[in-house]
mmCIF file with all atom_site columns, C-alpha atoms in Angstrom:
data_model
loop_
_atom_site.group_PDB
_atom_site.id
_atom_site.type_symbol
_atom_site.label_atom_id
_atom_site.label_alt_id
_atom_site.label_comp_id
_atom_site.label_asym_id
_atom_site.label_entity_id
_atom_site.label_seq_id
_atom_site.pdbx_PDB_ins_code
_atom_site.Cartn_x
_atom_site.Cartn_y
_atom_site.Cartn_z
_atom_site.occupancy
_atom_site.B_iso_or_equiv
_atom_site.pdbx_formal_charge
_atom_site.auth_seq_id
_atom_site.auth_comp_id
_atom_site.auth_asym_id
_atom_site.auth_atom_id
_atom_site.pdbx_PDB_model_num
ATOM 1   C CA . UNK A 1 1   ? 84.099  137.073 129.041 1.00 0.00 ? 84  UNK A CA 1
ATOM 2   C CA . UNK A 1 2   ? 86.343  137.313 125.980 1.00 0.00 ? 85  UNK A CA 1
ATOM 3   C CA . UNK A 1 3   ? 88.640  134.425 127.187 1.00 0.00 ? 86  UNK A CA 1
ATOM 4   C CA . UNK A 1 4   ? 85.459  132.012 128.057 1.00 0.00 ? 87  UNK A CA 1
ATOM 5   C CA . UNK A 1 5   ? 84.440  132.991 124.120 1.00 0.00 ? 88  UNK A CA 1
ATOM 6   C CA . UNK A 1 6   ? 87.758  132.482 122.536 1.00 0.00 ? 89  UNK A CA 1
ATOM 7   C CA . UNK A 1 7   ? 87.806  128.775 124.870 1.00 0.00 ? 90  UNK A CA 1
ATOM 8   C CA . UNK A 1 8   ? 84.661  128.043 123.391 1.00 0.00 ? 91  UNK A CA 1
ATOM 9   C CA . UNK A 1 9   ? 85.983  128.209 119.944 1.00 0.00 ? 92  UNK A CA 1
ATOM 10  C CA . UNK A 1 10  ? 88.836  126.624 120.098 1.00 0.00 ? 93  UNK A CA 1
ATOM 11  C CA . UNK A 1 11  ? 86.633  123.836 121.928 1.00 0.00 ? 94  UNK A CA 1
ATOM 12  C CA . UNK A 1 12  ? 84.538  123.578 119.472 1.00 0.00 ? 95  UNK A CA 1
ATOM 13  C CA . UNK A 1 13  ? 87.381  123.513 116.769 1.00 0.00 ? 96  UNK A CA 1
ATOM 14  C CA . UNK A 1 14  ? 88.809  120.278 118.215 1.00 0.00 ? 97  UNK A CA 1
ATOM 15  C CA . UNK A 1 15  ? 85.831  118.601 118.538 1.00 0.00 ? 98  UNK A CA 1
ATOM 16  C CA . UNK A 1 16  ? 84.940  119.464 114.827 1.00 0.00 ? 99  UNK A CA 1
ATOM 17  C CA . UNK A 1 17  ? 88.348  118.302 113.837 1.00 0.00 ? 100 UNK A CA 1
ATOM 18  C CA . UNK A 1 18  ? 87.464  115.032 116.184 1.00 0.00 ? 101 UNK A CA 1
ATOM 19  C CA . UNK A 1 19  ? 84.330  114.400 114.428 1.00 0.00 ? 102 UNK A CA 1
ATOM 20  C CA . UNK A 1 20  ? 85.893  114.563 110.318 1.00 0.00 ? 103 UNK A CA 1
ATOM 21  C CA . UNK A 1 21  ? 88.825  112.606 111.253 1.00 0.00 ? 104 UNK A CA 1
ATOM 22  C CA . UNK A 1 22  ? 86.159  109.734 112.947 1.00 0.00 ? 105 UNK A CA 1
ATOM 23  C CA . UNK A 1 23  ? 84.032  110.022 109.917 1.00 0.00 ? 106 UNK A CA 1
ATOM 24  C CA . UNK A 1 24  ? 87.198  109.706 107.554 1.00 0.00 ? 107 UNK A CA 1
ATOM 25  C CA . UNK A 1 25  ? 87.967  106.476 109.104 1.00 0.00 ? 108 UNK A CA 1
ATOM 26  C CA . UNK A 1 26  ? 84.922  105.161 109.952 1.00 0.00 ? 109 UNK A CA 1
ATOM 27  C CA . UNK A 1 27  ? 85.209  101.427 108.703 1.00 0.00 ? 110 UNK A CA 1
ATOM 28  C CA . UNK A 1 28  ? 81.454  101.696 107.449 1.00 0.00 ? 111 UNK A CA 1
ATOM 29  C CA . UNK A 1 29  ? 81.706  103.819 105.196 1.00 0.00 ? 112 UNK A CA 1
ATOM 30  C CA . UNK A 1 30  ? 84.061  102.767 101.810 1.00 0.00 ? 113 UNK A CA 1
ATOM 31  C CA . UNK A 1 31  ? 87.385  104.667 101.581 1.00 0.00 ? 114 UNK A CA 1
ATOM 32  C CA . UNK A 1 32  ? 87.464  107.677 100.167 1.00 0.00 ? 115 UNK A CA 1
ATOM 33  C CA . UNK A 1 33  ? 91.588  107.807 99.227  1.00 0.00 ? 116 UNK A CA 1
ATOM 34  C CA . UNK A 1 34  ? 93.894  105.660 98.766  1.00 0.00 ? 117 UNK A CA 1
ATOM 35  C CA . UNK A 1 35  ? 95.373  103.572 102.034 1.00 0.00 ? 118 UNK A CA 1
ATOM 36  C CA . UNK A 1 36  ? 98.534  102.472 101.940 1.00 0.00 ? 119 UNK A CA 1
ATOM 37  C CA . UNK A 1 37  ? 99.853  99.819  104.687 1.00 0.00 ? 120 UNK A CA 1
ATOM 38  C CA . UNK A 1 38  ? 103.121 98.716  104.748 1.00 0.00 ? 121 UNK A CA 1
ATOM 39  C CA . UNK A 1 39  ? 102.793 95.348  106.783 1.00 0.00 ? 122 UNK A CA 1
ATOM 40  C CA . UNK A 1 40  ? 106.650 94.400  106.307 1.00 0.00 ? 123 UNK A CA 1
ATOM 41  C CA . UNK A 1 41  ? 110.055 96.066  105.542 1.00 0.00 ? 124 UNK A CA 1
ATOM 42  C CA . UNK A 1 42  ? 112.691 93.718  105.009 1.00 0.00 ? 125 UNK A CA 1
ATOM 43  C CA . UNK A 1 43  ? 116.019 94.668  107.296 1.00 0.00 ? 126 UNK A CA 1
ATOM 44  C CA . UNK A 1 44  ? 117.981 95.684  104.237 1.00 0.00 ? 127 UNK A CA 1
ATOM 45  C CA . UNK A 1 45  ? 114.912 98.074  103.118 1.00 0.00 ? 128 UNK A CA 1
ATOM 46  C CA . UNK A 1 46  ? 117.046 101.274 103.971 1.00 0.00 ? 129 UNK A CA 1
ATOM 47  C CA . UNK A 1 47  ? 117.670 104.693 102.881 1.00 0.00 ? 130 UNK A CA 1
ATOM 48  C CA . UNK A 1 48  ? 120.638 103.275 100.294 1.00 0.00 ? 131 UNK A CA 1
ATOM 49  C CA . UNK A 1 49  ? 118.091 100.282 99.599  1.00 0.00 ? 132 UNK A CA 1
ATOM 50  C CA . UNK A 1 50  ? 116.897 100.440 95.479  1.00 0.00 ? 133 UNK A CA 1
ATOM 51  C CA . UNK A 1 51  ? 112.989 101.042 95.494  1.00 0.00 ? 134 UNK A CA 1
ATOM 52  C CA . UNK A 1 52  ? 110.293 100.926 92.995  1.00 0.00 ? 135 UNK A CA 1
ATOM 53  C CA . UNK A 1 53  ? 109.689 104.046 90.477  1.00 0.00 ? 136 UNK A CA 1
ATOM 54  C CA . UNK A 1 54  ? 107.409 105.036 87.859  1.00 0.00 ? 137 UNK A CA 1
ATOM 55  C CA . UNK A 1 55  ? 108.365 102.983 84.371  1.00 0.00 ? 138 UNK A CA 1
ATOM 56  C CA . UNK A 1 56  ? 110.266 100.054 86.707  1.00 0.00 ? 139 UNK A CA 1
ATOM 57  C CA . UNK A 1 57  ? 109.095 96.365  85.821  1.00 0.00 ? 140 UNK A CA 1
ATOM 58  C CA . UNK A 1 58  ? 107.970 94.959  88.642  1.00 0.00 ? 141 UNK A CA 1
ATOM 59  C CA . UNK A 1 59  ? 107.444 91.289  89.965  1.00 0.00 ? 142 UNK A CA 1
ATOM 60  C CA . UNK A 1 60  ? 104.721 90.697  92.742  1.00 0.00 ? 143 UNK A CA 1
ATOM 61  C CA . UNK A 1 61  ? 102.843 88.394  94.683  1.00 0.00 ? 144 UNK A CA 1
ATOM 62  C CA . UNK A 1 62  ? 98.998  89.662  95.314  1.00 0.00 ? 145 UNK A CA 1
ATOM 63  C CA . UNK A 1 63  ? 95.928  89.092  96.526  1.00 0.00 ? 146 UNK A CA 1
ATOM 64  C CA . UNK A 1 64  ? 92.709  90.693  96.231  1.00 0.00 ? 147 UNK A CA 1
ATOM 65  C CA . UNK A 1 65  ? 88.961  91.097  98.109  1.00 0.00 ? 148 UNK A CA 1
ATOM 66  C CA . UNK A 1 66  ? 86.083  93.672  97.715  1.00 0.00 ? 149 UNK A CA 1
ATOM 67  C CA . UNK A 1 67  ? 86.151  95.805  100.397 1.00 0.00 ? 150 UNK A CA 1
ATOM 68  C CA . UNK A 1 68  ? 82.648  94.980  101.301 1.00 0.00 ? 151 UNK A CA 1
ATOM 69  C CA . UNK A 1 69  ? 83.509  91.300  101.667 1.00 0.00 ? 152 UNK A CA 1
ATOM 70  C CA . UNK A 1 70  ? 87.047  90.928  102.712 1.00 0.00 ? 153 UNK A CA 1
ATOM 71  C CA . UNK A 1 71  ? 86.297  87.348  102.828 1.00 0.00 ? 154 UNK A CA 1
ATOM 72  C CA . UNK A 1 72  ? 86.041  86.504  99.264  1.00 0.00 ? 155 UNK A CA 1
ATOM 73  C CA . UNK A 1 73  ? 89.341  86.750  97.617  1.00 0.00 ? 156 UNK A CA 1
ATOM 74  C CA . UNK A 1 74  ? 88.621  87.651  93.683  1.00 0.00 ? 157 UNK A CA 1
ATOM 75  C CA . UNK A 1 75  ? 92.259  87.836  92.731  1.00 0.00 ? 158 UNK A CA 1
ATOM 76  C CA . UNK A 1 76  ? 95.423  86.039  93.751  1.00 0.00 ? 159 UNK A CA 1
ATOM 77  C CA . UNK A 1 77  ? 98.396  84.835  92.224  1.00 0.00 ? 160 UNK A CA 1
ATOM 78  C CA . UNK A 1 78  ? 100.069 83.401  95.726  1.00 0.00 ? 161 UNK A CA 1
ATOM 79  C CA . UNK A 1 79  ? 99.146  79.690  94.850  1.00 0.00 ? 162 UNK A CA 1
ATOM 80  C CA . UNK A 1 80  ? 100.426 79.931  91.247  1.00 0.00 ? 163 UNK A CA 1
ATOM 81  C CA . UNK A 1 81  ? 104.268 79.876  90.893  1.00 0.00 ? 164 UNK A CA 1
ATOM 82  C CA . UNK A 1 82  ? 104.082 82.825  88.124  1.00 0.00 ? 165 UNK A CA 1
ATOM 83  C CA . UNK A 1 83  ? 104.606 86.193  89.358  1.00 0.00 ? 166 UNK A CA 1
ATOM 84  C CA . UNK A 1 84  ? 102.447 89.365  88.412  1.00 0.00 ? 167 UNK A CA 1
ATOM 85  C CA . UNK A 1 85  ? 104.996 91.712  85.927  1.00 0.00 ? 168 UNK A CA 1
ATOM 86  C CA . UNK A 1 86  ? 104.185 95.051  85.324  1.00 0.00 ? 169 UNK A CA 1
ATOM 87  C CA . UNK A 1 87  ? 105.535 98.664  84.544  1.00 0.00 ? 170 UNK A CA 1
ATOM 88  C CA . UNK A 1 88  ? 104.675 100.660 87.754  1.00 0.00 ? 171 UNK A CA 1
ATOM 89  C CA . UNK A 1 89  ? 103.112 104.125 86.709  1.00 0.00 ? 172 UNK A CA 1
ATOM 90  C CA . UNK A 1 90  ? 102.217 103.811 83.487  1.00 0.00 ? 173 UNK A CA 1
ATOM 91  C CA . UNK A 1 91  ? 98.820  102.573 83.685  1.00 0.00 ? 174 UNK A CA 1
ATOM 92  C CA . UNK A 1 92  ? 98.913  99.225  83.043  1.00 0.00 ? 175 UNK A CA 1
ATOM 93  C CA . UNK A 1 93  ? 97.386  98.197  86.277  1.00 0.00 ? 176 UNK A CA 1
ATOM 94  C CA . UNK A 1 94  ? 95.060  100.150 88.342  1.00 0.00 ? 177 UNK A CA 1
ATOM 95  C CA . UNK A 1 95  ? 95.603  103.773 89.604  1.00 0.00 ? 178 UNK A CA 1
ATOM 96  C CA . UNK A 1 96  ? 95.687  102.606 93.299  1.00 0.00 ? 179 UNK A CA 1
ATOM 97  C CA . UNK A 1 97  ? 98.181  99.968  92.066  1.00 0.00 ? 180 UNK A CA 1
ATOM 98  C CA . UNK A 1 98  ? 100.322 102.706 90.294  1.00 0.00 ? 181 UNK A CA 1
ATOM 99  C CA . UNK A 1 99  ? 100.221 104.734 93.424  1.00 0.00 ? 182 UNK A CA 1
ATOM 100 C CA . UNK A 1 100 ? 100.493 102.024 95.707  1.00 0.00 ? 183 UNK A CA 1
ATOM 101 C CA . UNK A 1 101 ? 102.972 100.065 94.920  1.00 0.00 ? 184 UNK A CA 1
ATOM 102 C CA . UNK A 1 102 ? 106.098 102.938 94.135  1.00 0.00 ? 185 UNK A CA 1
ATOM 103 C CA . UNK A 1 103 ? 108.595 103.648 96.744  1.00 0.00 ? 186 UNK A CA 1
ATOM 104 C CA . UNK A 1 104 ? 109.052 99.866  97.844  1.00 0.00 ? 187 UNK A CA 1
ATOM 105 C CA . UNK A 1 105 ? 112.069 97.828  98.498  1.00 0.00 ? 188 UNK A CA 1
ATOM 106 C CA . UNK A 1 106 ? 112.349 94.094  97.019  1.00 0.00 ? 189 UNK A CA 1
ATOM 107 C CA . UNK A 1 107 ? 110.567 92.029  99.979  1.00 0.00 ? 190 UNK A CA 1
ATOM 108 C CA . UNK A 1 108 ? 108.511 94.773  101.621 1.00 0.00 ? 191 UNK A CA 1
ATOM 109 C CA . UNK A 1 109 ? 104.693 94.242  101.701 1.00 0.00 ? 192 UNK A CA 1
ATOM 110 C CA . UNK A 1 110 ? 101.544 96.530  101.755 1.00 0.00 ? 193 UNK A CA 1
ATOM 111 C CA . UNK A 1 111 ? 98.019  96.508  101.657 1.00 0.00 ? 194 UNK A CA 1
ATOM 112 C CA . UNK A 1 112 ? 96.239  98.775  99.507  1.00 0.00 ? 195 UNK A CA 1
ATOM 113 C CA . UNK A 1 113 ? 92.669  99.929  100.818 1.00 0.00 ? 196 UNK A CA 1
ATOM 114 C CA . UNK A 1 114 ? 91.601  101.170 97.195  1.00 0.00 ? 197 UNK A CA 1
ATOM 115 C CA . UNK A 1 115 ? 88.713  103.705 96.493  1.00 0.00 ? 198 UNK A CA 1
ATOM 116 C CA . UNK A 1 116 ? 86.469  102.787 93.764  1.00 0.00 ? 199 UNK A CA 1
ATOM 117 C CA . UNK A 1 117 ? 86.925  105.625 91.104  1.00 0.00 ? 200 UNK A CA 1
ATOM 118 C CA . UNK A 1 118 ? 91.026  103.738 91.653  1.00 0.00 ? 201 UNK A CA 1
ATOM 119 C CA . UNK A 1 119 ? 90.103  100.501 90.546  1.00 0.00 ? 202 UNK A CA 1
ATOM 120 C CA . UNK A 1 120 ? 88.450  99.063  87.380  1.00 0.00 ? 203 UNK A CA 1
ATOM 121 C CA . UNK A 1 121 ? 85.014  97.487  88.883  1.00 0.00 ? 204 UNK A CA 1
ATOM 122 C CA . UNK A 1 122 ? 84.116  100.946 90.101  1.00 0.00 ? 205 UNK A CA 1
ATOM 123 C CA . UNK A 1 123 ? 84.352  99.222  93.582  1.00 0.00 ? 206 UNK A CA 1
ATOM 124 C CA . UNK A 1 124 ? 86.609  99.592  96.413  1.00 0.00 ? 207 UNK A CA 1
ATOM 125 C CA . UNK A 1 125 ? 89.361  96.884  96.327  1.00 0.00 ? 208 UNK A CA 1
ATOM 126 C CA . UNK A 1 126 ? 92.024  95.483  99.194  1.00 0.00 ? 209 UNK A CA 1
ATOM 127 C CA . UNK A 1 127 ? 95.040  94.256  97.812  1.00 0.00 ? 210 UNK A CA 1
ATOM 128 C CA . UNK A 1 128 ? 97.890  92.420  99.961  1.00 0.00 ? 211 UNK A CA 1
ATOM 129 C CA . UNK A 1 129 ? 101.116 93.039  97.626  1.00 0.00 ? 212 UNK A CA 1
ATOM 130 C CA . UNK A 1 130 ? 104.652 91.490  98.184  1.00 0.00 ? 213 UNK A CA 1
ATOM 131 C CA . UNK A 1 131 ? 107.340 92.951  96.045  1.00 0.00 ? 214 UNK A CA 1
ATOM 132 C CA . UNK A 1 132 ? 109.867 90.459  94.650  1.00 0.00 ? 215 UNK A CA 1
ATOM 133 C CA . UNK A 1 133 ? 111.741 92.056  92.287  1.00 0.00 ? 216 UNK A CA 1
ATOM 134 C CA . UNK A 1 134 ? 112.679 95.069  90.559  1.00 0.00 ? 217 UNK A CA 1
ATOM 135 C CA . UNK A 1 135 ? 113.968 95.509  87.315  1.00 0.00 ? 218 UNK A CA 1
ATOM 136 C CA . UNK A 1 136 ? 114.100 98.668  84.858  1.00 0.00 ? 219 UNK A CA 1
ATOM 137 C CA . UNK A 1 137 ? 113.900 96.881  81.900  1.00 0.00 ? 220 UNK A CA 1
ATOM 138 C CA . UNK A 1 138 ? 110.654 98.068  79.871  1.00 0.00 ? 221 UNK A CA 1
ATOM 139 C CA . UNK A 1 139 ? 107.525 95.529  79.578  1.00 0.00 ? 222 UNK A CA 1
ATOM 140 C CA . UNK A 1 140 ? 106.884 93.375  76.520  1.00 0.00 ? 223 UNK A CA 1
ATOM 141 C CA . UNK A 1 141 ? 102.925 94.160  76.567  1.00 0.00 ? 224 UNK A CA 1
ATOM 142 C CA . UNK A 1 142 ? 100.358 95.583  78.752  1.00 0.00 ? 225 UNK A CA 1
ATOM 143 C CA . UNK A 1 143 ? 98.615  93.700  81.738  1.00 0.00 ? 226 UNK A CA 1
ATOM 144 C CA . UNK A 1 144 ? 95.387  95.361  82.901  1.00 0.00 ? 227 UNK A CA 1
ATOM 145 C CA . UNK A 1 145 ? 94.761  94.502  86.925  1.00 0.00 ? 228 UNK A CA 1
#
């Protein structure tokens, strides 16, 4: 009797901790945390490779959507031939941006599923980033993204 009880528990464990992962990631409902998706590591993105820390200028290539309509792109600098330069971690862009984008090598590339209380329009935000340079030189003024 005890061992059917204690099998029934632990049965009903899983399946609880089945349900609240499924509702974390159910794609209906807008992200709670921040996502972060790294869709390409260059081949000399290593453990000796340099990557991106808080107060590093960095150089990028972006895109934006909402996350409700992922086909409406409401930022983008990929046509332009001007980079997006910023100081990582110092709040000059958006928090999921300052969160987001550390720890990368030159050439890798993410997307960042962003929560709304992360981004400035209160909404949730998907970014597709390319990093294309690093530099620790400080920045000359602040950029708000």
């Amino acid at each position: 009797m005890q061992r059917t009880a204690t099998w029934i528990v632990y049965a009903l464990l899983a399946f609880l901790a089945v349900v609240v992962e499924a509702a974390k990631s159910d794609p209906k409902q807008p992200p709670k945390r921040l996502k972060i998706e790294t869709t390409y590591t260059p081949p000399s993105c290593n453990r000796k490779a340099r990557k991106s820390k808080t107060g590093d200028r960095l150089k990028v290539n972006y895109s934006g959507v909402y996350w409700k309509d992922p086909d409406l792109i409401i930022d983008s600098n990929f046509k332009s031939d001007k980079q997006y330069e910023f100081n990582v971690g110092l709040g000059q862009v958006i928090r999921g941006w300052d969160r987001g984008l550390t720890k990368m090598c030159v050439g890798e590339k993410r997307v960042l599923t962003i929560p709304g209380d992360q981004t400035n329009q209160g909404e949730p935000l998907i970014y597709s980033v390319e990093l294309m340079s690093i530099d620790t030189l400080p920045a000359s003024k602040s950029s708000s993204k």
